[in-house]
mmCIF file of C-alpha atoms and ligand atoms in Angstrom:
data_model
loop_
_atom_site.group_PDB
_atom_site.id
_atom_site.type_symbol
_atom_site.label_atom_id
_atom_site.label_comp_id
_atom_site.label_asym_id
_atom_site.label_seq_id
_atom_site.Cartn_x
_atom_site.Cartn_y
_atom_site.Cartn_z
ATOM 1 C CA UNK A 23 -54.408 -20.573 83.549
ATOM 2 C CA UNK A 24 -55.352 -18.136 80.825
ATOM 3 C CA UNK A 25 -54.132 -18.190 77.244
ATOM 4 C CA UNK A 26 -53.317 -14.792 75.908
ATOM 5 C CA UNK A 27 -52.311 -13.812 72.412
ATOM 6 C CA UNK A 28 -50.293 -10.532 72.286
ATOM 7 C CA UNK A 29 -49.723 -8.751 69.098
ATOM 8 C CA UNK A 30 -46.912 -6.020 68.886
ATOM 9 C CA UNK A 31 -47.132 -3.534 66.077
ATOM 10 C CA UNK A 32 -44.145 -1.994 64.246
ATOM 11 C CA UNK A 33 -43.822 0.965 66.537
ATOM 12 C CA UNK A 34 -43.735 -1.321 69.602
ATOM 13 C CA UNK A 35 -40.676 -3.171 68.129
ATOM 14 C CA UNK A 36 -39.117 -0.146 66.394
ATOM 15 C CA UNK A 37 -35.598 -0.503 67.846
ATOM 16 C CA UNK A 38 -33.588 -2.876 70.039
ATOM 17 C CA UNK A 39 -34.497 -1.002 73.137
ATOM 18 C CA UNK A 40 -38.245 -1.353 72.342
ATOM 19 C CA UNK A 41 -37.708 -5.031 71.619
ATOM 20 C CA UNK A 42 -36.217 -5.568 75.072
ATOM 21 C CA UNK A 43 -39.194 -3.823 76.622
ATOM 22 C CA UNK A 44 -41.642 -6.059 74.662
ATOM 23 C CA UNK A 45 -39.756 -9.168 75.865
ATOM 24 C CA UNK A 46 -40.104 -7.790 79.433
ATOM 25 C CA UNK A 47 -43.801 -7.324 78.878
ATOM 26 C CA UNK A 48 -44.355 -10.867 77.637
ATOM 27 C CA UNK A 49 -42.358 -12.148 80.578
ATOM 28 C CA UNK A 50 -44.580 -10.220 83.004
ATOM 29 C CA UNK A 51 -47.694 -11.875 81.422
ATOM 30 C CA UNK A 52 -45.944 -15.259 81.673
ATOM 31 C CA UNK A 53 -45.051 -14.652 85.372
ATOM 32 C CA UNK A 54 -48.710 -13.863 86.070
ATOM 33 C CA UNK A 55 -49.270 -17.530 85.202
ATOM 34 C CA UNK A 56 -50.481 -17.120 81.629
ATOM 35 C CA UNK A 57 -49.636 -19.063 78.482
ATOM 36 C CA UNK A 58 -48.433 -16.530 75.990
ATOM 37 C CA UNK A 59 -48.409 -16.484 72.183
ATOM 38 C CA UNK A 60 -46.746 -13.477 70.666
ATOM 39 C CA UNK A 61 -47.465 -12.195 67.134
ATOM 40 C CA UNK A 62 -45.090 -9.516 65.859
ATOM 41 C CA UNK A 63 -45.037 -7.079 62.934
ATOM 42 C CA UNK A 64 -42.018 -5.794 61.150
ATOM 43 C CA UNK A 65 -39.976 -3.097 62.890
ATOM 44 C CA UNK A 66 -41.363 0.331 62.236
ATOM 45 C CA UNK A 67 -40.839 1.626 58.708
ATOM 46 C CA UNK A 68 -39.447 -1.633 57.501
ATOM 47 C CA UNK A 69 -42.382 -2.803 55.339
ATOM 48 C CA UNK A 70 -42.421 0.641 53.651
ATOM 49 C CA UNK A 71 -38.728 0.341 53.027
ATOM 50 C CA UNK A 72 -39.091 -3.027 51.391
ATOM 51 C CA UNK A 73 -42.028 -1.809 49.188
ATOM 52 C CA UNK A 74 -39.688 1.183 48.172
ATOM 53 C CA UNK A 75 -37.020 -1.291 47.089
ATOM 54 C CA UNK A 76 -39.523 -3.236 44.947
ATOM 55 C CA UNK A 77 -40.712 -0.121 43.298
ATOM 56 C CA UNK A 78 -37.141 0.860 42.552
ATOM 57 C CA UNK A 79 -36.952 -2.280 40.360
ATOM 58 C CA UNK A 80 -40.259 -1.824 38.637
ATOM 59 C CA UNK A 81 -43.515 0.088 38.980
ATOM 60 C CA UNK A 82 -45.496 -3.166 38.751
ATOM 61 C CA UNK A 83 -43.552 -5.872 40.517
ATOM 62 C CA UNK A 84 -44.681 -9.474 40.283
ATOM 63 C CA UNK A 85 -47.052 -9.849 43.150
ATOM 64 C CA UNK A 86 -45.657 -13.270 44.135
ATOM 65 C CA UNK A 87 -42.165 -11.829 44.450
ATOM 66 C CA UNK A 88 -43.629 -8.730 46.208
ATOM 67 C CA UNK A 89 -45.019 -11.023 49.014
ATOM 68 C CA UNK A 90 -41.729 -12.999 49.268
ATOM 69 C CA UNK A 91 -39.960 -9.553 49.730
ATOM 70 C CA UNK A 92 -42.341 -7.720 52.155
ATOM 71 C CA UNK A 93 -42.853 -10.810 54.394
ATOM 72 C CA UNK A 94 -39.238 -10.600 55.354
ATOM 73 C CA UNK A 95 -39.653 -7.677 57.809
ATOM 74 C CA UNK A 96 -41.580 -9.875 60.195
ATOM 75 C CA UNK A 97 -38.918 -12.642 60.113
ATOM 76 C CA UNK A 98 -36.323 -10.210 61.538
ATOM 77 C CA UNK A 99 -38.658 -9.046 64.312
ATOM 78 C CA UNK A 100 -39.671 -12.495 65.505
ATOM 79 C CA UNK A 101 -36.089 -13.708 65.762
ATOM 80 C CA UNK A 102 -35.030 -10.635 67.758
ATOM 81 C CA UNK A 103 -38.006 -10.957 70.155
ATOM 82 C CA UNK A 104 -37.272 -14.694 70.739
ATOM 83 C CA UNK A 105 -33.640 -14.016 71.285
ATOM 84 C CA UNK A 106 -34.562 -11.306 73.889
ATOM 85 C CA UNK A 107 -36.793 -13.685 75.643
ATOM 86 C CA UNK A 108 -34.198 -16.535 75.677
ATOM 87 C CA UNK A 109 -31.441 -14.136 76.894
ATOM 88 C CA UNK A 110 -33.746 -13.438 79.923
ATOM 89 C CA UNK A 111 -33.993 -17.201 80.589
ATOM 90 C CA UNK A 112 -37.348 -17.758 79.085
ATOM 91 C CA UNK A 113 -37.638 -20.475 76.515
ATOM 92 C CA UNK A 114 -38.998 -19.074 73.184
ATOM 93 C CA UNK A 115 -39.242 -20.251 69.570
ATOM 94 C CA UNK A 116 -39.891 -18.073 66.563
ATOM 95 C CA UNK A 117 -42.055 -19.334 63.650
ATOM 96 C CA UNK A 118 -42.920 -18.030 60.157
ATOM 97 C CA UNK A 119 -46.459 -18.198 58.981
ATOM 98 C CA UNK A 120 -45.613 -21.172 56.727
ATOM 99 C CA UNK A 121 -44.074 -23.037 59.638
ATOM 100 C CA UNK A 122 -47.077 -22.750 61.821
ATOM 101 C CA UNK A 123 -49.139 -23.419 58.752
ATOM 102 C CA UNK A 124 -51.245 -20.299 58.446
ATOM 103 C CA UNK A 125 -52.885 -21.321 55.178
ATOM 104 C CA UNK A 126 -54.367 -18.597 52.947
ATOM 105 C CA UNK A 127 -55.940 -18.285 49.508
ATOM 106 C CA UNK A 128 -53.652 -17.436 46.656
ATOM 107 C CA UNK A 129 -54.513 -13.784 46.251
ATOM 108 C CA UNK A 130 -51.060 -12.150 46.681
ATOM 109 C CA UNK A 131 -50.752 -8.855 48.651
ATOM 110 C CA UNK A 132 -54.211 -9.283 50.225
ATOM 111 C CA UNK A 133 -54.603 -12.906 50.968
ATOM 112 C CA UNK A 134 -57.255 -14.250 53.265
ATOM 113 C CA UNK A 135 -56.560 -16.630 56.058
ATOM 114 C CA UNK A 136 -58.199 -20.099 55.527
ATOM 115 C CA UNK A 137 -56.897 -21.997 58.518
ATOM 116 C CA UNK A 138 -54.336 -22.174 61.300
ATOM 117 C CA UNK A 139 -52.809 -25.385 62.639
ATOM 118 C CA UNK A 140 -53.409 -24.867 66.375
ATOM 119 C CA UNK A 141 -51.763 -28.191 67.460
ATOM 120 C CA UNK A 142 -48.373 -26.960 66.379
ATOM 121 C CA UNK A 143 -48.612 -23.807 68.675
ATOM 122 C CA UNK A 144 -50.313 -25.929 71.521
ATOM 123 C CA UNK A 145 -47.362 -28.305 71.484
ATOM 124 C CA UNK A 146 -44.968 -25.497 72.250
ATOM 125 C CA UNK A 147 -47.207 -24.041 74.920
ATOM 126 C CA UNK A 148 -47.370 -27.357 76.626
ATOM 127 C CA UNK A 149 -43.565 -27.474 76.757
ATOM 128 C CA UNK A 150 -43.682 -24.020 78.416
ATOM 129 C CA UNK A 151 -42.166 -22.292 75.424
ATOM 130 C CA UNK A 152 -43.251 -18.851 74.362
ATOM 131 C CA UNK A 153 -44.253 -19.060 70.663
ATOM 132 C CA UNK A 154 -43.302 -15.890 68.675
ATOM 133 C CA UNK A 155 -45.150 -15.945 65.385
ATOM 134 C CA UNK A 156 -44.661 -13.735 62.253
ATOM 135 C CA UNK A 157 -47.724 -11.630 61.529
ATOM 136 C CA UNK A 158 -49.003 -10.539 58.043
ATOM 137 C CA UNK A 159 -47.975 -13.743 56.235
ATOM 138 C CA UNK A 160 -49.154 -17.215 55.246
ATOM 139 C CA UNK A 161 -48.752 -19.885 52.715
ATOM 140 C CA UNK A 162 -51.159 -20.787 49.870
ATOM 141 C CA UNK A 163 -52.177 -24.228 48.710
ATOM 142 C CA UNK A 164 -49.374 -24.262 46.165
ATOM 143 C CA UNK A 165 -46.758 -23.378 48.863
ATOM 144 C CA UNK A 166 -46.307 -19.803 47.789
ATOM 145 C CA UNK A 167 -45.737 -17.207 50.518
ATOM 146 C CA UNK A 168 -48.555 -14.639 50.684
ATOM 147 C CA UNK A 169 -49.220 -11.606 52.738
ATOM 148 C CA UNK A 170 -52.413 -10.258 54.193
ATOM 149 C CA UNK A 171 -52.529 -6.649 53.218
ATOM 150 C CA UNK A 172 -51.231 -3.627 55.133
ATOM 151 C CA UNK A 173 -51.865 -3.892 58.770
ATOM 152 C CA UNK A 174 -52.383 -7.634 58.306
ATOM 153 C CA UNK A 175 -50.647 -8.673 61.584
ATOM 154 C CA UNK A 176 -53.740 -7.807 63.407
ATOM 155 C CA UNK A 177 -55.613 -10.461 61.417
ATOM 156 C CA UNK A 178 -52.927 -12.987 62.110
ATOM 157 C CA UNK A 179 -53.307 -12.305 65.791
ATOM 158 C CA UNK A 180 -57.107 -12.572 65.745
ATOM 159 C CA UNK A 181 -57.026 -15.802 63.650
ATOM 160 C CA UNK A 182 -54.525 -17.467 66.024
ATOM 161 C CA UNK A 183 -56.506 -16.279 69.042
ATOM 162 C CA UNK A 184 -59.561 -17.828 67.460
ATOM 163 C CA UNK A 185 -57.832 -21.115 66.607
ATOM 164 C CA UNK A 186 -56.492 -21.454 70.157
ATOM 165 C CA UNK A 187 -59.657 -20.312 71.793
ATOM 166 C CA UNK A 188 -57.506 -17.818 73.686
ATOM 167 C CA UNK A 189 -59.045 -15.809 76.489
ATOM 168 C CA UNK A 190 -58.069 -12.481 74.918
ATOM 169 C CA UNK A 191 -56.200 -11.038 71.918
ATOM 170 C CA UNK A 192 -54.235 -8.093 73.039
ATOM 171 C CA UNK A 193 -53.209 -5.623 70.318
ATOM 172 C CA UNK A 194 -50.318 -3.499 71.386
ATOM 173 C CA UNK A 195 -49.834 -0.238 69.542
ATOM 174 C CA UNK A 196 -48.540 3.341 70.154
ATOM 175 C CA UNK A 197 -51.886 4.819 71.149
ATOM 176 C CA UNK A 198 -53.848 4.095 74.383
ATOM 177 C CA UNK A 199 -56.829 2.594 72.513
ATOM 178 C CA UNK A 200 -59.738 3.514 70.301
ATOM 179 C CA UNK A 201 -60.726 7.173 70.695
ATOM 180 C CA UNK A 202 -64.105 8.900 69.919
ATOM 181 C CA UNK A 203 -62.148 10.593 67.231
ATOM 182 C CA UNK A 204 -58.604 11.183 66.127
ATOM 183 C CA UNK A 205 -56.994 13.159 69.038
ATOM 184 C CA UNK A 206 -54.637 14.846 66.598
ATOM 185 C CA UNK A 207 -57.664 16.518 64.988
ATOM 186 C CA UNK A 208 -59.761 17.021 68.146
ATOM 187 C CA UNK A 209 -57.981 17.434 71.486
ATOM 188 C CA UNK A 210 -61.258 16.720 73.265
ATOM 189 C CA UNK A 211 -61.323 13.164 72.032
ATOM 190 C CA UNK A 212 -61.816 10.530 74.651
ATOM 191 C CA UNK A 213 -60.613 6.970 74.896
ATOM 192 C CA UNK A 214 -63.477 4.437 74.744
ATOM 193 C CA UNK A 215 -63.130 1.601 77.208
ATOM 194 C CA UNK A 216 -65.519 -0.597 75.254
ATOM 195 C CA UNK A 217 -66.695 -0.648 71.684
ATOM 196 C CA UNK A 218 -68.803 -3.219 69.791
ATOM 197 C CA UNK A 219 -67.447 -5.244 66.874
ATOM 198 C CA UNK A 220 -69.852 -3.583 64.486
ATOM 199 C CA UNK A 221 -68.920 -0.053 65.529
ATOM 200 C CA UNK A 222 -65.318 -0.991 65.345
ATOM 201 C CA UNK A 223 -65.754 -2.410 61.842
ATOM 202 C CA UNK A 224 -67.352 0.872 60.751
ATOM 203 C CA UNK A 225 -64.640 2.963 62.357
ATOM 204 C CA UNK A 226 -61.851 0.744 60.952
ATOM 205 C CA UNK A 227 -63.171 0.857 57.417
ATOM 206 C CA UNK A 228 -63.897 4.580 57.718
ATOM 207 C CA UNK A 229 -60.291 5.382 58.400
ATOM 208 C CA UNK A 230 -59.552 4.802 62.119
ATOM 209 C CA UNK A 231 -56.228 3.115 61.714
ATOM 210 C CA UNK A 232 -55.791 1.147 64.935
ATOM 211 C CA UNK A 233 -57.059 -2.141 63.573
ATOM 212 C CA UNK A 234 -57.133 -3.804 60.164
ATOM 213 C CA UNK A 235 -60.843 -4.168 59.333
ATOM 214 C CA UNK A 236 -60.474 -7.739 58.349
ATOM 215 C CA UNK A 237 -59.239 -8.568 61.816
ATOM 216 C CA UNK A 238 -62.414 -7.027 63.275
ATOM 217 C CA UNK A 239 -64.574 -9.063 60.861
ATOM 218 C CA UNK A 240 -62.748 -12.207 61.982
ATOM 219 C CA UNK A 241 -63.059 -11.396 65.641
ATOM 220 C CA UNK A 242 -66.753 -10.738 65.262
ATOM 221 C CA UNK A 243 -67.316 -14.069 63.491
ATOM 222 C CA UNK A 244 -65.410 -16.043 66.059
ATOM 223 C CA UNK A 245 -66.224 -13.996 69.131
ATOM 224 C CA UNK A 246 -62.605 -13.151 69.921
ATOM 225 C CA UNK A 247 -62.416 -10.373 72.694
ATOM 226 C CA UNK A 248 -59.772 -7.774 71.424
ATOM 227 C CA UNK A 249 -58.022 -5.517 73.866
ATOM 228 C CA UNK A 250 -56.351 -2.569 71.973
ATOM 229 C CA UNK A 251 -53.752 -0.966 74.310
ATOM 230 C CA UNK A 252 -50.433 0.838 74.339
ATOM 231 C CA UNK A 253 -47.095 -0.959 74.709
ATOM 232 C CA UNK A 254 -45.725 2.231 76.224
ATOM 233 C CA UNK A 255 -48.006 2.189 79.302
ATOM 234 C CA UNK A 256 -49.747 -0.084 81.673
ATOM 235 C CA UNK A 257 -53.205 1.575 81.197
ATOM 236 C CA UNK A 258 -56.165 -0.434 80.223
ATOM 237 C CA UNK A 259 -56.954 0.277 76.578
ATOM 238 C CA UNK A 260 -60.182 -0.322 74.591
ATOM 239 C CA UNK A 261 -62.033 -3.663 74.569
ATOM 240 C CA UNK A 262 -63.734 -4.610 71.325
ATOM 241 C CA UNK A 263 -66.572 -6.928 72.256
ATOM 242 C CA UNK A 264 -69.924 -8.277 71.359
ATOM 243 C CA UNK A 265 -72.536 -5.539 71.677
ATOM 244 C CA UNK A 266 -74.704 -5.357 74.880
ATOM 245 C CA UNK A 267 -77.565 -3.257 75.946
ATOM 246 C CA UNK A 268 -75.443 -0.674 77.766
ATOM 247 C CA UNK A 269 -73.601 0.120 74.586
ATOM 248 C CA UNK A 270 -76.949 1.174 72.981
ATOM 249 C CA UNK A 271 -77.560 3.680 75.727
ATOM 250 C CA UNK A 272 -74.949 5.922 74.191
ATOM 251 C CA UNK A 273 -76.140 7.568 71.070
ATOM 252 C CA UNK A 274 -72.917 8.056 69.281
ATOM 253 C CA UNK A 275 -69.599 6.488 70.022
ATOM 254 C CA UNK A 276 -67.230 8.047 67.379
ATOM 255 C CA UNK A 277 -66.531 10.353 64.570
ATOM 256 C CA UNK A 278 -64.445 9.350 61.672
ATOM 257 C CA UNK A 279 -62.957 11.210 58.662
ATOM 258 C CA UNK A 280 -61.812 9.754 55.390
ATOM 259 C CA UNK A 281 -59.971 11.928 52.823
ATOM 260 C CA UNK A 282 -59.057 9.099 50.498
ATOM 261 C CA UNK A 283 -62.121 9.115 48.278
ATOM 262 C CA UNK A 284 -62.947 10.909 45.137
ATOM 263 C CA UNK A 285 -66.355 11.721 43.686
ATOM 264 C CA UNK A 286 -67.538 11.250 39.992
ATOM 265 C CA UNK A 287 -70.562 12.909 38.523
ATOM 266 C CA UNK A 288 -72.139 11.970 35.335
ATOM 267 C CA UNK A 289 -74.628 14.539 34.103
ATOM 268 C CA UNK A 290 -77.669 14.207 31.808
ATOM 269 C CA UNK A 291 -78.039 10.528 32.189
ATOM 270 C CA UNK A 292 -81.022 9.188 30.316
ATOM 271 C CA UNK A 293 -83.539 8.099 32.981
ATOM 272 C CA UNK A 294 -84.299 4.610 31.747
ATOM 273 C CA UNK A 295 -84.226 1.060 33.150
ATOM 274 C CA UNK A 296 -80.924 -0.647 32.814
ATOM 275 C CA UNK A 297 -78.688 2.399 32.738
ATOM 276 C CA UNK A 298 -77.460 2.262 36.341
ATOM 277 C CA UNK A 299 -76.487 -1.279 35.793
ATOM 278 C CA UNK A 300 -74.511 -0.405 32.663
ATOM 279 C CA UNK A 301 -72.530 2.295 34.475
ATOM 280 C CA UNK A 302 -71.880 0.357 37.690
ATOM 281 C CA UNK A 303 -71.468 -2.935 36.108
ATOM 282 C CA UNK A 304 -68.559 -1.441 34.021
ATOM 283 C CA UNK A 305 -67.074 0.207 37.068
ATOM 284 C CA UNK A 306 -67.198 -3.073 39.040
ATOM 285 C CA UNK A 307 -65.663 -5.018 36.153
ATOM 286 C CA UNK A 308 -62.684 -2.710 36.463
ATOM 287 C CA UNK A 309 -62.401 -3.828 40.044
ATOM 288 C CA UNK A 310 -63.208 -0.397 41.482
ATOM 289 C CA UNK A 311 -65.296 -0.519 44.650
ATOM 290 C CA UNK A 312 -68.025 2.119 44.738
ATOM 291 C CA UNK A 313 -68.886 3.504 48.089
ATOM 292 C CA UNK A 314 -71.780 6.042 48.068
ATOM 293 C CA UNK A 315 -74.154 6.724 45.176
ATOM 294 C CA UNK A 316 -76.751 9.356 44.684
ATOM 295 C CA UNK A 317 -79.189 9.905 41.771
ATOM 296 C CA UNK A 318 -81.140 13.034 41.475
ATOM 297 C CA UNK A 319 -84.813 13.321 40.784
ATOM 298 C CA UNK A 320 -85.284 13.117 37.022
ATOM 299 C CA UNK A 321 -86.199 16.186 35.105
ATOM 300 C CA UNK A 322 -87.397 15.841 31.487
ATOM 301 C CA UNK A 323 -86.131 12.369 31.197
ATOM 302 C CA UNK A 324 -82.596 13.027 32.368
ATOM 303 C CA UNK A 325 -80.925 12.732 35.775
ATOM 304 C CA UNK A 326 -77.404 13.222 37.390
ATOM 305 C CA UNK A 327 -75.616 10.297 38.937
ATOM 306 C CA UNK A 328 -72.795 10.931 41.481
ATOM 307 C CA UNK A 329 -70.735 8.302 43.224
ATOM 308 C CA UNK A 330 -67.556 7.991 45.340
ATOM 309 C CA UNK A 331 -64.598 5.642 44.926
ATOM 310 C CA UNK A 332 -61.100 5.375 46.315
ATOM 311 C CA UNK A 333 -58.881 8.172 45.041
ATOM 312 C CA UNK A 334 -56.312 5.574 43.969
ATOM 313 C CA UNK A 335 -58.765 4.184 41.478
ATOM 314 C CA UNK A 336 -59.955 7.449 40.038
ATOM 315 C CA UNK A 337 -57.919 7.379 36.719
ATOM 316 C CA UNK A 338 -59.006 3.794 36.047
ATOM 317 C CA UNK A 339 -62.768 4.647 36.867
ATOM 318 C CA UNK A 340 -62.797 7.703 34.635
ATOM 319 C CA UNK A 341 -61.722 5.855 31.681
ATOM 320 C CA UNK A 342 -64.487 3.395 32.127
ATOM 321 C CA UNK A 343 -67.098 5.975 32.926
ATOM 322 C CA UNK A 344 -66.216 8.181 29.975
ATOM 323 C CA UNK A 345 -66.600 5.262 27.650
ATOM 324 C CA UNK A 346 -69.918 4.129 29.161
ATOM 325 C CA UNK A 347 -71.372 7.638 29.237
ATOM 326 C CA UNK A 348 -70.760 7.908 25.493
ATOM 327 C CA UNK A 349 -72.376 4.564 24.924
ATOM 328 C CA UNK A 350 -75.537 5.669 26.795
ATOM 329 C CA UNK A 351 -75.572 9.104 25.402
ATOM 330 C CA UNK A 352 -75.122 10.937 28.693
ATOM 331 C CA UNK A 353 -73.758 14.469 29.186
ATOM 332 C CA UNK A 354 -70.365 15.124 30.696
ATOM 333 C CA UNK A 355 -68.296 13.373 33.275
ATOM 334 C CA UNK A 356 -66.729 15.317 36.116
ATOM 335 C CA UNK A 357 -64.638 14.354 39.150
ATOM 336 C CA UNK A 358 -63.467 15.917 42.297
ATOM 337 C CA UNK A 359 -60.775 14.556 44.756
ATOM 338 C CA UNK A 360 -60.987 17.514 47.173
ATOM 339 C CA UNK A 361 -63.581 15.862 49.236
ATOM 340 C CA UNK A 362 -63.777 14.284 52.665
ATOM 341 C CA UNK A 363 -66.242 11.830 54.201
ATOM 342 C CA UNK A 364 -67.058 12.525 57.843
ATOM 343 C CA UNK A 365 -69.063 9.925 59.547
ATOM 344 C CA UNK A 366 -70.905 9.566 62.882
ATOM 345 C CA UNK A 367 -70.957 5.990 64.272
ATOM 346 C CA UNK A 368 -72.843 4.353 67.052
ATOM 347 C CA UNK A 369 -74.989 1.367 67.884
ATOM 348 C CA UNK A 370 -77.237 3.713 69.803
ATOM 349 C CA UNK A 371 -78.473 5.049 66.511
ATOM 350 C CA UNK A 372 -80.551 1.949 66.139
ATOM 351 C CA UNK A 373 -82.849 2.941 69.006
ATOM 352 C CA UNK A 374 -82.554 6.785 69.079
ATOM 353 C CA UNK A 375 -83.693 9.161 66.413
ATOM 354 C CA UNK A 376 -82.499 12.646 65.634
ATOM 355 C CA UNK A 377 -78.894 11.919 64.907
ATOM 356 C CA UNK A 378 -79.104 13.123 61.253
ATOM 357 C CA UNK A 379 -80.919 16.327 62.207
ATOM 358 C CA UNK A 380 -78.351 17.146 64.901
ATOM 359 C CA UNK A 381 -75.450 16.409 62.600
ATOM 360 C CA UNK A 382 -76.805 18.491 59.739
ATOM 361 C CA UNK A 383 -77.522 21.457 61.990
ATOM 362 C CA UNK A 384 -74.033 21.396 63.500
ATOM 363 C CA UNK A 385 -72.417 21.429 60.004
ATOM 364 C CA UNK A 386 -74.825 23.955 58.760
ATOM 365 C CA UNK A 387 -74.090 26.416 61.595
ATOM 366 C CA UNK A 388 -70.453 26.420 60.443
ATOM 367 C CA UNK A 389 -71.397 26.950 56.843
ATOM 368 C CA UNK A 390 -70.192 23.536 55.782
ATOM 369 C CA UNK A 391 -72.062 22.391 52.785
ATOM 370 C CA UNK A 392 -73.049 18.702 52.537
ATOM 371 C CA UNK A 393 -72.580 17.298 49.026
ATOM 372 C CA UNK A 394 -73.691 13.711 49.694
ATOM 373 C CA UNK A 395 -75.279 11.743 52.369
ATOM 374 C CA UNK A 396 -75.478 8.098 53.216
ATOM 375 C CA UNK A 397 -76.678 6.115 56.152
ATOM 376 C CA UNK A 398 -76.729 2.618 57.623
ATOM 377 C CA UNK A 399 -78.283 1.291 60.735
ATOM 378 C CA UNK A 400 -75.361 2.484 62.928
ATOM 379 C CA UNK A 401 -73.666 5.150 60.744
ATOM 380 C CA UNK A 402 -74.305 8.478 59.068
ATOM 381 C CA UNK A 403 -71.786 9.697 56.449
ATOM 382 C CA UNK A 404 -71.546 13.165 54.778
ATOM 383 C CA UNK A 405 -69.260 14.162 51.917
ATOM 384 C CA UNK A 406 -68.011 17.696 52.275
ATOM 385 C CA UNK A 407 -65.275 19.838 50.818
ATOM 386 C CA UNK A 408 -61.900 18.536 52.043
ATOM 387 C CA UNK A 409 -60.721 21.778 53.485
ATOM 388 C CA UNK A 410 -63.529 21.578 56.149
ATOM 389 C CA UNK A 411 -62.777 18.011 57.197
ATOM 390 C CA UNK A 412 -61.074 18.809 60.489
ATOM 391 C CA UNK A 413 -63.549 21.492 61.466
ATOM 392 C CA UNK A 414 -66.390 19.127 60.668
ATOM 393 C CA UNK A 415 -64.911 16.493 62.947
ATOM 394 C CA UNK A 416 -64.642 18.906 65.745
ATOM 395 C CA UNK A 417 -68.163 20.340 65.430
ATOM 396 C CA UNK A 418 -69.707 16.911 65.186
ATOM 397 C CA UNK A 419 -67.676 15.852 68.210
ATOM 398 C CA UNK A 420 -69.012 18.752 70.147
ATOM 399 C CA UNK A 421 -72.548 18.325 68.901
ATOM 400 C CA UNK A 422 -72.828 14.838 70.222
ATOM 401 C CA UNK A 423 -70.999 15.750 73.404
ATOM 402 C CA UNK A 424 -68.324 13.119 72.939
ATOM 403 C CA UNK A 425 -66.031 15.016 75.235
ATOM 404 C CA UNK A 426 -68.341 13.716 78.035
ATOM 405 C CA UNK A 427 -67.980 10.068 76.890
ATOM 406 C CA UNK A 428 -67.779 7.618 79.789
ATOM 407 C CA UNK A 429 -68.289 4.371 77.974
HETATM 408 N N1 LIG B 30 -45.770 -5.020 58.578
HETATM 409 C C1 LIG B 30 -47.025 -5.037 57.938
HETATM 410 C C2 LIG B 30 -47.394 -3.600 57.496
HETATM 411 O O1 LIG B 30 -46.658 -2.677 57.811
HETATM 412 C C3 LIG B 30 -48.116 -5.689 58.684
HETATM 413 C C4 LIG B 30 -48.480 -5.040 59.914
HETATM 414 O O2 LIG B 30 -47.786 -4.141 60.454
HETATM 415 O O3 LIG B 30 -49.543 -5.356 60.473
HETATM 416 O O4 LIG B 30 -48.453 -3.315 56.949
HETATM 417 MG MG1 MG B 31 -51.417 -1.748 62.520
#
C-alpha cells in the first residue's frame, strides 16, 4: 500500500462544485488502495480577501493578529472537504496545523516549520480515516498561530510527506505542471515531465509561481518526490526529483522572467577597501536582500556600483544608500524600476559551454540591451529594460530550441 500526500491549491477548491470534485479525486486514490493525506489551501481569493480586511483596519497590522486572521481561510476549506468525503461514505477528519502539531519558529507571516507530529496522522490512517490538514499554518513554541508565507501550503504538504515518508507528494494546481516558460508569454512553451530540485529551486525563486521555493528546499533536503499536476485533468504533470545523468543531457530546461526587482546605481564611489562593506552592510541591516551586484572597473580612483533589490524595498533601500553615499563621499544615487530579469536555467549548463554566448547573441539580434549579467552553475540571468521582457523570453526560448523539449 502506498502513502500519498495530496495538496489542493486555492483554485482547486474555489467553489462547492470544485470541492466535490476534489473529494472525488481523493476517493479515487483511496479506492486504488492508497493511504491518503490531504492538505488544503484556502478557497481561491480568500487569503487576499482576509489580507484586504486587515489593511482596512490599519496599514501595519500586528503580525500576530495578521496570522490569526489569514490562517482562517484554510479552516473553512478543510471542513468542507472533510464533509464532502464523509457525505460520500468515506471517513474523514479535518485538522488545523496546531492540532496536528506542525510546530514553527515564531516569525509571524513567514514562519519556518520545525517539526510535524507524524504519529497523530498515522493514527488516523491506521483507522482508515482520510486526514484533511490545513496548509499554510502552524503553531510556535509559545502557542501562537503562525503562517508560512504566501503559497505556504506547498511547504506544509512537503513537510508532512517528509514526516510520513510518503511515497509521493502530489501538488494539485490549475496548470498541467512546470513548463519551459510561462505559456501565457510564449505559446511554444512545453510541459517538462521531469525537473531536478535544483532547477525547480532556481525557477521557483526566479518567478515561476507553481511551487513555493521553501517547499522545494524542503523536498530537496528530505528527498521527497513532488508531482505537480492539474486537478482539472488526469494527465501526468511534472515530477520534481533528484537530478540524474539524463537530465544533464539537456542544455537548458527553462526560461524565467522576474519583473519585481529594481536597480540602484551609486556613481563615483571611491575605490578603496571597506567601501563595499559599508554600502551593503547598511543595506542588509535594513533587511533588504540584494540580488545582483556589479562594480565597474575603476577609473581615476572612482568606480560605479549597481545592484538589484526587490521593488517593494526600493524606498527603504534608497534612504539607506543616500545616507551612506554621503558618508563615503560618493557621487549621486539613481534607481530604475523599469527592469526585468530574464534567466536561463538548466543543470546541463554544468557540463556544456556556450550558453552565455548563445543567449547574448539572441538578445542582441533583437536589439535588446543587457544592463547586468549574473551567473551560477546552473543559471544565467540578464537584466534588461522591462518593456522587452516578453520578447526576451520568446527569443531565448527559441534560441535554446525549447519548443522541442522532450524531457
Ligand atoms: N492560502 C495561502 C495563500 O494564498 C497559502 C497557499 O495558498 O498556499 O498564500
Ligand atoms: Mg500556490
